[in-house]
mmCIF file of C-alpha atoms and ligand atoms in Angstrom:
data_model
loop_
_atom_site.group_PDB
_atom_site.id
_atom_site.type_symbol
_atom_site.label_atom_id
_atom_site.label_comp_id
_atom_site.label_asym_id
_atom_site.label_seq_id
_atom_site.Cartn_x
_atom_site.Cartn_y
_atom_site.Cartn_z
ATOM 1 C CA MET S 1040 -15.298 -3.862 -23.735
ATOM 2 C CA SER S 1041 -15.377 -2.643 -27.452
ATOM 3 C CA ARG S 1042 -19.263 -1.608 -26.604
ATOM 4 C CA ILE S 1043 -18.142 0.760 -23.774
ATOM 5 C CA TYR S 1044 -14.868 2.105 -26.208
ATOM 6 C CA ARG S 1045 -17.767 3.394 -28.336
ATOM 7 C CA PHE S 1046 -19.980 4.482 -26.034
ATOM 8 C CA LEU S 1047 -17.719 7.077 -25.034
ATOM 9 C CA ASP S 1048 -15.722 7.472 -29.060
ATOM 10 C CA GLU S 1049 -19.494 8.378 -29.996
ATOM 11 C CA ARG S 1050 -19.543 11.358 -27.514
ATOM 12 C CA LEU S 1051 -15.987 12.203 -26.593
ATOM 13 C CA ASN S 1052 -14.626 11.457 -30.081
ATOM 14 C CA LEU S 1053 -11.532 9.345 -28.568
ATOM 15 C CA GLY S 1054 -10.189 8.273 -31.784
ATOM 16 C CA PRO S 1055 -7.606 11.535 -32.335
ATOM 17 C CA LEU S 1056 -6.922 11.414 -28.748
ATOM 18 C CA ILE S 1057 -5.714 7.849 -28.768
ATOM 19 C CA ARG S 1058 -4.461 7.487 -32.065
ATOM 20 C CA GLY S 1059 -2.260 10.877 -31.239
ATOM 21 C CA ILE S 1060 -0.529 8.533 -28.073
ATOM 22 C CA ALA S 1061 -0.494 5.097 -29.310
ATOM 23 C CA ASP S 1062 -0.499 4.963 -33.339
ATOM 24 C CA HIS S 1063 1.713 6.302 -34.781
ATOM 25 C CA GLU S 1064 5.651 4.622 -36.433
ATOM 26 C CA VAL S 1065 7.771 3.381 -35.076
ATOM 27 C CA PRO S 1066 10.726 3.673 -36.980
ATOM 28 C CA ALA S 1067 12.282 1.005 -38.670
ATOM 29 C CA HIS S 1068 15.855 1.868 -36.929
ATOM 30 C CA ALA S 1069 13.942 1.409 -33.558
ATOM 31 C CA ASP S 1070 11.727 -1.911 -34.524
ATOM 32 C CA PRO S 1071 13.079 -5.151 -32.584
ATOM 33 C CA LEU S 1072 10.698 -6.748 -35.183
ATOM 34 C CA LYS S 1073 12.867 -6.130 -38.127
ATOM 35 C CA ASN S 1074 16.388 -6.206 -35.855
ATOM 36 C CA LEU S 1075 16.359 -7.110 -32.422
ATOM 37 C CA SER S 1076 19.182 -4.937 -31.590
ATOM 38 C CA ALA S 1077 16.846 -2.040 -31.893
ATOM 39 C CA MET S 1078 15.772 -3.565 -28.509
ATOM 40 C CA ILE S 1079 17.993 -0.965 -26.864
ATOM 41 C CA TYR S 1080 15.723 2.207 -27.501
ATOM 42 C CA CYS S 1081 12.638 0.122 -25.209
ATOM 43 C CA PHE S 1082 15.361 1.230 -22.312
ATOM 44 C CA GLY S 1083 13.372 4.749 -21.376
ATOM 45 C CA GLY S 1084 10.086 2.578 -22.188
ATOM 46 C CA ILE S 1085 11.274 -0.725 -19.432
ATOM 47 C CA VAL S 1086 12.236 2.437 -17.297
ATOM 48 C CA PHE S 1087 8.400 3.988 -17.374
ATOM 49 C CA PHE S 1088 6.954 0.667 -16.545
ATOM 50 C CA ILE S 1089 8.811 0.132 -13.636
ATOM 51 C CA LEU S 1090 8.429 3.278 -12.021
ATOM 52 C CA LEU S 1091 4.895 2.495 -12.946
ATOM 53 C CA LEU S 1092 4.912 -0.735 -10.781
ATOM 54 C CA GLN S 1093 7.315 1.493 -8.237
ATOM 55 C CA ALA S 1094 4.204 4.252 -8.154
ATOM 56 C CA LEU S 1095 1.407 0.825 -7.975
ATOM 57 C CA THR S 1096 3.289 -1.053 -5.073
ATOM 58 C CA GLY S 1097 4.072 1.535 -3.201
ATOM 59 C CA VAL S 1098 1.048 3.170 -2.652
ATOM 60 C CA PHE S 1099 0.026 -0.523 -2.356
ATOM 61 C CA LEU S 1100 2.780 -0.445 0.885
ATOM 62 C CA MET S 1101 1.514 2.849 2.313
ATOM 63 C CA LEU S 1102 -1.447 0.598 4.011
ATOM 64 C CA TYR S 1103 0.928 -0.772 6.202
ATOM 65 C CA TYR S 1104 4.022 1.481 6.454
ATOM 66 C CA VAL S 1105 3.822 3.421 9.580
ATOM 67 C CA PRO S 1106 6.973 6.875 8.956
ATOM 68 C CA SER S 1107 7.979 7.063 13.040
ATOM 69 C CA PRO S 1108 10.882 5.418 15.043
ATOM 70 C CA GLU S 1109 8.904 2.988 17.142
ATOM 71 C CA ASP S 1110 6.786 1.789 14.668
ATOM 72 C CA ALA S 1111 8.679 1.678 10.992
ATOM 73 C CA TYR S 1112 10.388 -1.368 11.624
ATOM 74 C CA ALA S 1113 7.201 -3.618 13.468
ATOM 75 C CA SER S 1114 5.617 -2.172 10.593
ATOM 76 C CA VAL S 1115 7.951 -3.492 7.573
ATOM 77 C CA ASN S 1116 8.392 -6.217 9.135
ATOM 78 C CA TYR S 1117 4.605 -7.147 10.265
ATOM 79 C CA ILE S 1118 4.577 -6.429 6.271
ATOM 80 C CA GLN S 1119 7.188 -9.006 5.729
ATOM 81 C CA ASN S 1120 5.503 -12.030 7.791
ATOM 82 C CA GLU S 1121 1.840 -11.221 8.545
ATOM 83 C CA THR S 1122 -0.512 -10.100 5.800
ATOM 84 C CA SER S 1123 -0.347 -11.473 2.369
ATOM 85 C CA PHE S 1124 1.504 -11.240 -0.283
ATOM 86 C CA GLY S 1125 3.063 -8.513 1.856
ATOM 87 C CA SER S 1126 6.698 -9.511 0.693
ATOM 88 C CA PHE S 1127 5.626 -10.408 -3.150
ATOM 89 C CA VAL S 1128 4.147 -6.674 -3.201
ATOM 90 C CA ARG S 1129 7.503 -5.068 -1.319
ATOM 91 C CA GLY S 1130 9.837 -7.639 -3.121
ATOM 92 C CA ILE S 1131 8.497 -5.589 -6.709
ATOM 93 C CA HIS S 1132 9.402 -2.298 -4.454
ATOM 94 C CA GLN S 1133 12.952 -3.274 -3.569
ATOM 95 C CA VAL S 1134 14.181 -4.985 -6.593
ATOM 96 C CA GLY S 1135 11.766 -2.796 -8.753
ATOM 97 C CA ALA S 1136 14.098 0.222 -7.656
ATOM 98 C CA SER S 1137 17.093 -2.057 -8.803
ATOM 99 C CA ALA S 1138 15.596 -2.409 -11.847
ATOM 100 C CA ALA S 1139 15.008 0.819 -12.570
ATOM 101 C CA VAL S 1140 18.414 1.921 -11.849
ATOM 102 C CA VAL S 1141 20.278 -0.952 -14.216
ATOM 103 C CA MET S 1142 17.854 0.231 -16.740
ATOM 104 C CA VAL S 1143 17.705 4.375 -16.697
ATOM 105 C CA SER S 1144 21.959 3.819 -16.967
ATOM 106 C CA LEU S 1145 20.991 1.346 -20.400
ATOM 107 C CA HIS S 1146 18.634 4.307 -21.560
ATOM 108 C CA MET S 1147 21.645 6.686 -20.362
ATOM 109 C CA ALA S 1148 24.063 4.628 -22.087
ATOM 110 C CA ARG S 1149 21.753 4.073 -25.350
ATOM 111 C CA VAL S 1150 21.450 7.883 -25.410
ATOM 112 C CA VAL S 1151 24.957 8.611 -25.495
ATOM 113 C CA PHE S 1152 25.771 5.771 -27.559
ATOM 114 C CA THR S 1153 23.922 7.160 -30.174
ATOM 115 C CA GLY S 1154 24.736 10.753 -30.059
ATOM 116 C CA SER S 1155 21.172 11.347 -29.442
ATOM 117 C CA TYR S 1156 21.299 14.133 -26.753
ATOM 118 C CA LYS S 1157 23.319 16.376 -29.047
ATOM 119 C CA LYS S 1158 21.775 18.978 -30.841
ATOM 120 C CA PRO S 1159 18.342 19.440 -31.616
ATOM 121 C CA ARG S 1160 17.709 16.958 -28.387
ATOM 122 C CA GLU S 1161 19.852 18.812 -25.438
ATOM 123 C CA LEU S 1162 16.976 20.136 -23.640
ATOM 124 C CA ASN S 1163 15.341 16.385 -23.690
ATOM 125 C CA TRP S 1164 19.078 15.437 -22.298
ATOM 126 C CA ILE S 1165 18.525 17.703 -19.039
ATOM 127 C CA VAL S 1166 15.575 16.899 -18.608
ATOM 128 C CA GLY S 1167 16.611 13.257 -18.327
ATOM 129 C CA ILE S 1168 19.626 14.154 -15.905
ATOM 130 C CA PHE S 1169 16.478 15.807 -13.337
ATOM 131 C CA LEU S 1170 14.564 12.357 -13.967
ATOM 132 C CA LEU S 1171 17.878 10.516 -13.053
ATOM 133 C CA LEU S 1172 18.225 13.505 -9.834
ATOM 134 C CA VAL S 1173 14.609 12.290 -8.819
ATOM 135 C CA VAL S 1174 15.625 8.413 -8.657
ATOM 136 C CA ALA S 1175 18.971 8.637 -7.567
ATOM 137 C CA GLY S 1176 16.625 10.363 -4.732
ATOM 138 C CA PHE S 1177 14.139 7.152 -4.469
ATOM 139 C CA CYS S 1178 16.520 5.276 -4.013
ATOM 140 C CA PHE S 1179 18.432 6.855 -0.967
ATOM 141 C CA THR S 1180 14.776 7.910 0.400
ATOM 142 C CA GLY S 1181 13.314 4.713 0.440
ATOM 143 C CA TYR S 1182 16.462 3.298 1.929
ATOM 144 C CA LEU S 1183 16.326 5.260 5.254
ATOM 145 C CA LEU S 1184 12.575 3.843 5.615
ATOM 146 C CA PRO S 1185 13.126 0.235 6.674
ATOM 147 C CA TRP S 1186 14.459 1.799 9.968
ATOM 148 C CA ASP S 1187 16.809 -1.125 10.128
ATOM 149 C CA GLN S 1188 20.792 -0.614 11.132
ATOM 150 C CA LYS S 1189 22.055 -0.596 7.473
ATOM 151 C CA ALA S 1190 19.246 2.231 6.816
ATOM 152 C CA TYR S 1191 20.034 4.018 10.331
ATOM 153 C CA TRP S 1192 24.100 4.211 9.056
ATOM 154 C CA ALA S 1193 23.992 4.177 5.552
ATOM 155 C CA THR S 1194 21.857 7.281 5.647
ATOM 156 C CA THR S 1195 24.128 8.631 8.189
ATOM 157 C CA VAL S 1196 26.967 8.241 5.619
ATOM 158 C CA GLY S 1197 24.537 9.036 2.903
ATOM 159 C CA VAL S 1198 24.272 12.584 4.532
ATOM 160 C CA ASN S 1199 28.086 13.612 6.125
ATOM 161 C CA MET S 1200 28.841 12.779 2.213
ATOM 162 C CA VAL S 1201 26.350 15.966 1.882
ATOM 163 C CA ALA S 1202 27.741 18.078 4.676
ATOM 164 C CA THR S 1203 31.458 17.252 3.433
ATOM 165 C CA ILE S 1204 30.383 20.112 0.189
ATOM 166 C CA PRO S 1205 31.907 23.220 1.816
ATOM 167 C CA LEU S 1206 30.627 26.588 3.048
ATOM 168 C CA VAL S 1207 27.506 25.115 3.199
ATOM 169 C CA GLY S 1208 27.735 21.646 3.508
ATOM 170 C CA ASP S 1209 26.430 21.329 7.318
ATOM 171 C CA PHE S 1210 24.285 24.001 6.743
ATOM 172 C CA LEU S 1211 22.315 21.157 3.723
ATOM 173 C CA ALA S 1212 23.276 18.246 5.977
ATOM 174 C CA ASP S 1213 21.095 19.547 8.911
ATOM 175 C CA ALA S 1214 18.595 20.347 6.054
ATOM 176 C CA LEU S 1215 18.195 16.975 5.268
ATOM 177 C CA ARG S 1216 18.092 15.508 8.303
ATOM 178 C CA GLY S 1217 16.183 18.080 10.108
ATOM 179 C CA GLY S 1218 18.713 18.253 12.869
ATOM 180 C CA LYS S 1219 21.883 16.907 14.063
ATOM 181 C CA GLU S 1220 21.472 13.044 14.249
ATOM 182 C CA VAL S 1221 19.245 10.605 12.371
ATOM 183 C CA GLY S 1222 16.364 10.155 14.180
ATOM 184 C CA SER S 1223 13.252 10.279 14.277
ATOM 185 C CA LEU S 1224 12.457 13.794 11.998
ATOM 186 C CA THR S 1225 14.693 12.403 9.112
ATOM 187 C CA LEU S 1226 12.359 9.806 9.103
ATOM 188 C CA VAL S 1227 9.744 11.445 8.633
ATOM 189 C CA ARG S 1228 10.549 13.651 6.420
ATOM 190 C CA PHE S 1229 12.439 11.109 4.041
ATOM 191 C CA PHE S 1230 8.913 9.611 3.986
ATOM 192 C CA VAL S 1231 7.476 12.480 2.674
ATOM 193 C CA ILE S 1232 10.024 13.554 0.341
ATOM 194 C CA HIS S 1233 9.756 9.851 -1.125
ATOM 195 C CA VAL S 1234 5.697 10.312 -1.073
ATOM 196 C CA MET S 1235 5.143 13.894 -1.935
ATOM 197 C CA PHE S 1236 7.763 15.791 -3.063
ATOM 198 C CA LEU S 1237 10.072 13.197 -5.377
ATOM 199 C CA PRO S 1238 6.085 11.917 -6.886
ATOM 200 C CA ALA S 1239 4.842 15.156 -7.991
ATOM 201 C CA PHE S 1240 8.718 15.715 -9.547
ATOM 202 C CA LEU S 1241 8.559 12.423 -11.073
ATOM 203 C CA VAL S 1242 5.581 13.296 -13.146
ATOM 204 C CA PHE S 1243 6.867 16.639 -14.122
ATOM 205 C CA PHE S 1244 9.605 15.745 -15.428
ATOM 206 C CA LEU S 1245 8.446 12.579 -17.125
ATOM 207 C CA ALA S 1246 5.805 14.904 -19.312
ATOM 208 C CA ALA S 1247 8.194 17.199 -20.139
ATOM 209 C CA HIS S 1248 10.640 13.725 -21.421
ATOM 210 C CA PHE S 1249 8.021 12.572 -23.309
ATOM 211 C CA PHE S 1250 6.437 15.302 -24.478
ATOM 212 C CA MET S 1251 9.814 16.248 -25.899
ATOM 213 C CA VAL S 1252 10.308 12.893 -27.459
ATOM 214 C CA ARG S 1253 7.533 12.810 -28.673
ATOM 215 C CA ARG S 1254 7.758 16.330 -30.923
ATOM 216 C CA GLN S 1255 11.422 15.861 -31.860
ATOM 217 C CA GLY S 1256 10.634 12.111 -33.311
ATOM 218 C CA LEU S 1257 13.456 8.975 -32.318
ATOM 219 C CA SER S 1258 16.869 9.615 -33.298
ATOM 220 C CA ARG S 1259 18.817 8.382 -35.837
ATOM 221 C CA PRO S 1260 22.323 6.548 -34.366
ATOM 222 C CA LEU S 1261 25.370 7.664 -35.731
ATOM 223 C CA MET B 248 -7.944 -2.687 -53.845
ATOM 224 C CA VAL B 249 -6.227 -5.474 -51.727
ATOM 225 C CA LEU B 250 -2.803 -5.279 -52.105
ATOM 226 C CA PRO B 251 -1.501 -8.799 -52.348
ATOM 227 C CA GLY B 252 -0.388 -9.894 -48.972
ATOM 228 C CA ALA B 253 -2.454 -7.276 -46.773
ATOM 229 C CA LYS B 254 -3.991 -10.502 -45.413
ATOM 230 C CA ASN B 255 -1.055 -12.243 -44.457
ATOM 231 C CA THR B 256 -0.306 -8.856 -42.752
ATOM 232 C CA LEU B 257 -3.614 -8.307 -41.470
ATOM 233 C CA ARG B 258 -3.579 -11.525 -40.388
ATOM 234 C CA ARG B 259 0.511 -11.024 -38.094
ATOM 235 C CA ARG B 260 -0.952 -8.118 -36.604
ATOM 236 C CA ALA B 261 -4.036 -10.147 -35.255
ATOM 237 C CA PHE B 262 -1.850 -12.234 -33.918
ATOM 238 C CA PHE B 263 0.255 -9.698 -32.242
ATOM 239 C CA VAL B 264 -2.684 -7.477 -30.755
ATOM 240 C CA THR B 265 -3.896 -10.855 -29.315
ATOM 241 C CA GLY B 266 -0.669 -11.777 -27.823
ATOM 242 C CA ILE B 267 -0.526 -8.638 -26.266
ATOM 243 C CA LYS B 268 -3.441 -8.304 -24.777
ATOM 244 C CA ALA B 269 -3.131 -12.214 -22.975
ATOM 245 C CA LEU B 270 0.033 -10.713 -21.604
ATOM 246 C CA ALA B 271 -1.330 -7.325 -20.846
ATOM 247 C CA GLY B 272 -4.038 -9.663 -18.826
ATOM 248 C CA LEU B 273 -1.267 -12.522 -17.577
ATOM 249 C CA PHE B 274 -0.203 -9.269 -16.028
ATOM 250 C CA GLY B 275 -2.708 -7.462 -15.022
ATOM 251 C CA LEU B 276 -3.704 -10.891 -12.359
ATOM 252 C CA GLY B 277 -0.607 -11.901 -10.965
ATOM 253 C CA LEU B 278 -0.374 -8.119 -9.927
ATOM 254 C CA GLY B 279 -3.865 -7.656 -8.854
ATOM 255 C CA ILE B 280 -4.823 -10.946 -7.421
ATOM 256 C CA PRO B 281 -1.676 -10.023 -5.151
ATOM 257 C CA LEU B 282 -2.301 -6.114 -4.867
ATOM 258 C CA ALA B 283 -6.081 -7.483 -3.125
ATOM 259 C CA GLY B 284 -4.823 -9.982 -1.466
ATOM 260 C CA PHE B 285 -2.574 -7.705 0.145
ATOM 261 C CA PHE B 286 -5.470 -4.615 1.136
ATOM 262 C CA LEU B 287 -7.878 -7.311 2.239
ATOM 263 C CA SER B 288 -5.666 -9.379 4.676
ATOM 264 C CA PRO B 289 -7.040 -7.505 7.666
ATOM 265 C CA ALA B 290 -10.066 -8.684 6.628
ATOM 266 C CA LEU B 291 -9.336 -12.570 5.807
ATOM 267 C CA LYS B 292 -7.667 -13.163 8.702
ATOM 268 C CA LYS B 293 -8.885 -15.153 11.783
ATOM 269 C CA GLY B 294 -7.616 -13.959 15.288
ATOM 270 C CA ARG B 295 -6.195 -16.256 17.770
ATOM 271 C CA GLN B 296 -8.850 -16.886 20.610
ATOM 272 C CA GLU B 297 -7.524 -16.733 23.764
ATOM 273 C CA TRP B 298 -8.962 -17.686 27.757
ATOM 274 C CA ILE B 299 -8.599 -14.750 29.650
ATOM 275 C CA SER B 300 -9.212 -14.786 32.867
ATOM 276 C CA ILE B 301 -11.482 -12.111 34.279
ATOM 277 C CA ALA B 302 -13.029 -12.627 37.614
ATOM 278 C CA GLU B 303 -13.337 -15.352 40.383
ATOM 279 C CA VAL B 304 -17.006 -17.360 41.365
ATOM 280 C CA THR B 305 -16.447 -15.639 44.238
ATOM 281 C CA GLN B 306 -16.933 -11.772 43.179
ATOM 282 C CA LEU B 307 -20.719 -12.921 40.801
ATOM 283 C CA ARG B 308 -23.520 -11.492 43.207
ATOM 284 C CA ASP B 309 -26.598 -13.761 42.800
ATOM 285 C CA GLY B 310 -29.335 -12.693 40.279
ATOM 286 C CA GLU B 311 -28.199 -10.203 38.687
ATOM 287 C CA PRO B 312 -25.452 -9.591 36.056
ATOM 288 C CA THR B 313 -22.005 -8.730 37.692
ATOM 289 C CA LYS B 314 -19.762 -5.820 35.931
ATOM 290 C CA ILE B 315 -16.563 -7.213 34.932
ATOM 291 C CA THR B 316 -13.926 -5.231 33.206
ATOM 292 C CA TYR B 317 -10.964 -7.131 31.816
ATOM 293 C CA ARG B 318 -7.723 -5.501 30.539
ATOM 294 C CA TYR B 319 -5.696 -7.530 28.925
ATOM 295 C CA ALA B 320 -2.713 -7.039 25.550
ATOM 296 C CA ARG B 321 -4.258 -7.690 21.928
ATOM 297 C CA LYS B 322 -2.291 -8.103 19.225
ATOM 298 C CA ASP B 323 -3.573 -4.883 17.160
ATOM 299 C CA GLY B 324 -1.984 -4.842 13.938
ATOM 300 C CA TRP B 325 1.773 -4.189 14.461
ATOM 301 C CA ARG B 326 1.994 -3.986 17.852
ATOM 302 C CA MET B 327 0.313 -5.190 20.976
ATOM 303 C CA SER B 328 -1.882 -3.251 22.692
ATOM 304 C CA GLU B 329 -3.587 -2.668 25.684
ATOM 305 C CA THR B 330 -6.769 -3.207 26.064
ATOM 306 C CA ARG B 331 -9.408 -2.403 28.610
ATOM 307 C CA ARG B 332 -13.022 -4.126 27.878
ATOM 308 C CA MET B 333 -16.615 -4.960 29.810
ATOM 309 C CA ALA B 334 -18.194 -7.889 30.056
ATOM 310 C CA PHE B 335 -21.275 -8.645 32.233
ATOM 311 C CA VAL B 336 -21.461 -12.039 34.204
ATOM 312 C CA LEU B 337 -24.059 -14.085 35.564
ATOM 313 C CA LYS B 338 -24.225 -16.993 37.433
ATOM 314 C CA GLN B 339 -27.121 -19.062 35.448
ATOM 315 C CA ALA B 340 -29.873 -21.288 38.177
ATOM 316 C CA ASP B 341 -28.158 -24.405 37.246
ATOM 317 C CA GLY B 342 -25.098 -23.166 38.767
ATOM 318 C CA GLY B 343 -23.880 -22.780 35.180
ATOM 319 C CA VAL B 344 -21.504 -18.766 34.466
ATOM 320 C CA MET B 345 -22.817 -16.752 31.438
ATOM 321 C CA ALA B 346 -20.739 -14.419 29.923
ATOM 322 C CA LEU B 347 -22.704 -11.777 27.855
ATOM 323 C CA THR B 348 -20.630 -8.433 25.408
ATOM 324 C CA ASN B 349 -21.658 -5.193 26.654
ATOM 325 C CA ARG B 350 -21.558 -4.242 22.558
ATOM 326 C CA CYS B 351 -25.047 -3.438 21.744
ATOM 327 C CA THR B 352 -26.241 -5.418 18.847
ATOM 328 C CA HIS B 353 -28.091 -2.899 16.761
ATOM 329 C CA LEU B 354 -24.916 -0.051 16.595
ATOM 330 C CA GLY B 355 -21.999 -1.034 18.671
ATOM 331 C CA CYS B 356 -22.250 1.260 21.578
ATOM 332 C CA GLY B 357 -22.308 0.201 25.006
ATOM 333 C CA VAL B 358 -24.856 -0.830 27.391
ATOM 334 C CA ASP B 359 -24.634 -1.485 30.963
ATOM 335 C CA TRP B 360 -26.676 -2.899 33.779
ATOM 336 C CA ASN B 361 -29.120 -0.915 35.996
ATOM 337 C CA SER B 362 -30.276 -2.552 39.234
ATOM 338 C CA VAL B 363 -33.084 -0.586 39.735
ATOM 339 C CA THR B 364 -34.912 -1.777 36.505
ATOM 340 C CA GLN B 365 -33.127 -5.006 35.687
ATOM 341 C CA ARG B 366 -32.463 -4.614 32.437
ATOM 342 C CA PHE B 367 -29.460 -3.368 30.558
ATOM 343 C CA THR B 368 -30.313 -0.245 28.464
ATOM 344 C CA CYS B 369 -28.258 1.649 25.604
ATOM 345 C CA PRO B 370 -27.901 5.208 25.694
ATOM 346 C CA CYS B 371 -27.564 5.496 22.168
ATOM 347 C CA HIS B 372 -31.259 4.871 20.938
ATOM 348 C CA GLY B 373 -33.652 3.349 23.790
ATOM 349 C CA GLY B 374 -32.529 -0.833 23.379
ATOM 350 C CA ALA B 375 -32.752 -2.897 26.347
ATOM 351 C CA PHE B 376 -32.451 -6.296 27.270
ATOM 352 C CA ASP B 377 -32.971 -8.564 30.051
ATOM 353 C CA ALA B 378 -30.745 -10.296 32.715
ATOM 354 C CA GLN B 379 -29.863 -12.768 29.988
ATOM 355 C CA GLY B 380 -29.317 -10.036 27.256
ATOM 356 C CA ARG B 381 -32.671 -11.033 25.202
ATOM 357 C CA VAL B 382 -34.399 -7.959 23.445
ATOM 358 C CA LEU B 383 -37.429 -6.198 26.118
ATOM 359 C CA GLU B 384 -37.154 -2.370 23.234
ATOM 360 C CA GLY B 385 -35.502 -0.546 20.635
ATOM 361 C CA PRO B 386 -33.961 -1.260 17.890
ATOM 362 C CA PRO B 387 -31.839 -3.978 18.798
ATOM 363 C CA PRO B 388 -31.926 -6.585 16.904
ATOM 364 C CA LYS B 389 -30.324 -9.575 18.509
ATOM 365 C CA PRO B 390 -30.385 -10.354 22.225
ATOM 366 C CA LEU B 391 -26.437 -9.599 22.824
ATOM 367 C CA ALA B 392 -23.359 -11.749 22.261
ATOM 368 C CA ARG B 393 -22.433 -14.711 24.703
ATOM 369 C CA LEU B 394 -19.033 -14.793 25.039
ATOM 370 C CA PRO B 395 -17.484 -18.461 25.279
ATOM 371 C CA VAL B 396 -16.418 -19.172 29.077
ATOM 372 C CA LYS B 397 -15.159 -21.149 30.788
ATOM 373 C CA VAL B 398 -14.566 -22.174 35.068
ATOM 374 C CA GLU B 399 -11.712 -23.555 36.970
ATOM 375 C CA ALA B 400 -10.908 -23.793 40.119
ATOM 376 C CA ASP B 401 -13.703 -20.189 40.514
ATOM 377 C CA THR B 402 -11.358 -18.884 37.951
ATOM 378 C CA ILE B 403 -13.639 -17.651 35.197
ATOM 379 C CA PHE B 404 -12.281 -17.217 32.236
ATOM 380 C CA ILE B 405 -13.720 -15.970 28.513
ATOM 381 C CA GLN B 406 -12.514 -15.143 24.863
ATOM 382 C CA ASP B 407 -12.441 -12.170 23.590
ATOM 383 C CA ALA B 408 -15.318 -11.147 21.396
ATOM 384 C CA TYR B 409 -13.284 -9.146 18.402
ATOM 385 C CA ALA B 410 -9.884 -11.622 18.894
HETATM 386 S S1 FES E 738 -26.347 1.357 19.486
HETATM 387 FE FE1 FES E 738 -28.004 0.443 21.191
HETATM 388 S S2 FES E 738 -29.671 0.878 20.777
HETATM 389 FE FE2 FES E 738 -28.478 1.744 19.320
#
């Protein structure tokens, strides 16, 4: 391992890069080894870790999942009952989704209570809000994919909530559903939003989020 | 210059580094093994063998393989699919029945029985087999595969080769 690293380092001079990414001082007030309650500063990192798990398990679930009304339920059933570790992989993805929402909430609460959203970090708060929307989008679109009764009605209700927006609501709802009713088009577009559009937004906003944290450093508590 | 306590700090750091590596390794295995198993699951699965009735003994021609096309419902991933297959059935000298797949042992094209030349020929690379499925010429490395076969009350049953 270290020999491979030395080989690469000799040629590519990785040292400064790695120091730039991984080797920086944790400020004393955010160091859980000094003060256990500083764990609250880990919430964002935990969210990131969960998102990585979601991406990994999500990619593997796509090996079997088929986003069509005829096949969706049967393919999920197949994952669940006929593949090895299928219920485990899907279980991580399912529990991970809830865990992500919980940790995002805690992360936001920490940022609010330490006043970290204030100048000069307002921009990062705004990017964070976009990330919140992306995560919510993942949850909403992912919920439909098993194509069971719960999924179907949750989406029906969710999209009808969009329809209550004055003036443009109905149009937005139709655009989201791909028509007047939840059906094949809804399933495919929710799937594609879930596995292509949202991940792209996620990567973009996460990069901005991390860039700003590193530029500005952790805020001190109030 | 060695600072007082520097040794302890180093030991502590090394301890944490090893600990983190061990945890990461454990986590990697805990995730890697299930994910690999999940991916490989279809390759590791054994299909269930079922007897499929394909023909009556009276349908068989004497001294020549009889081409029999049969359909059956096969489990294809998460769905059942109606599959059409072909087999050649031959009455043996001892009165038994032999069934051969039409799947060439070279690269899997479908062979057909040619009653003029009295041999199976493969359209892909010129492989040829005799009535018993033995290789006569061309690239096929092995004789045609025999399917498990049984006869009950004059009905011929086989087990599919790909199940
Ligand atoms: S596949 Fe039959 S000869 Fe090549």
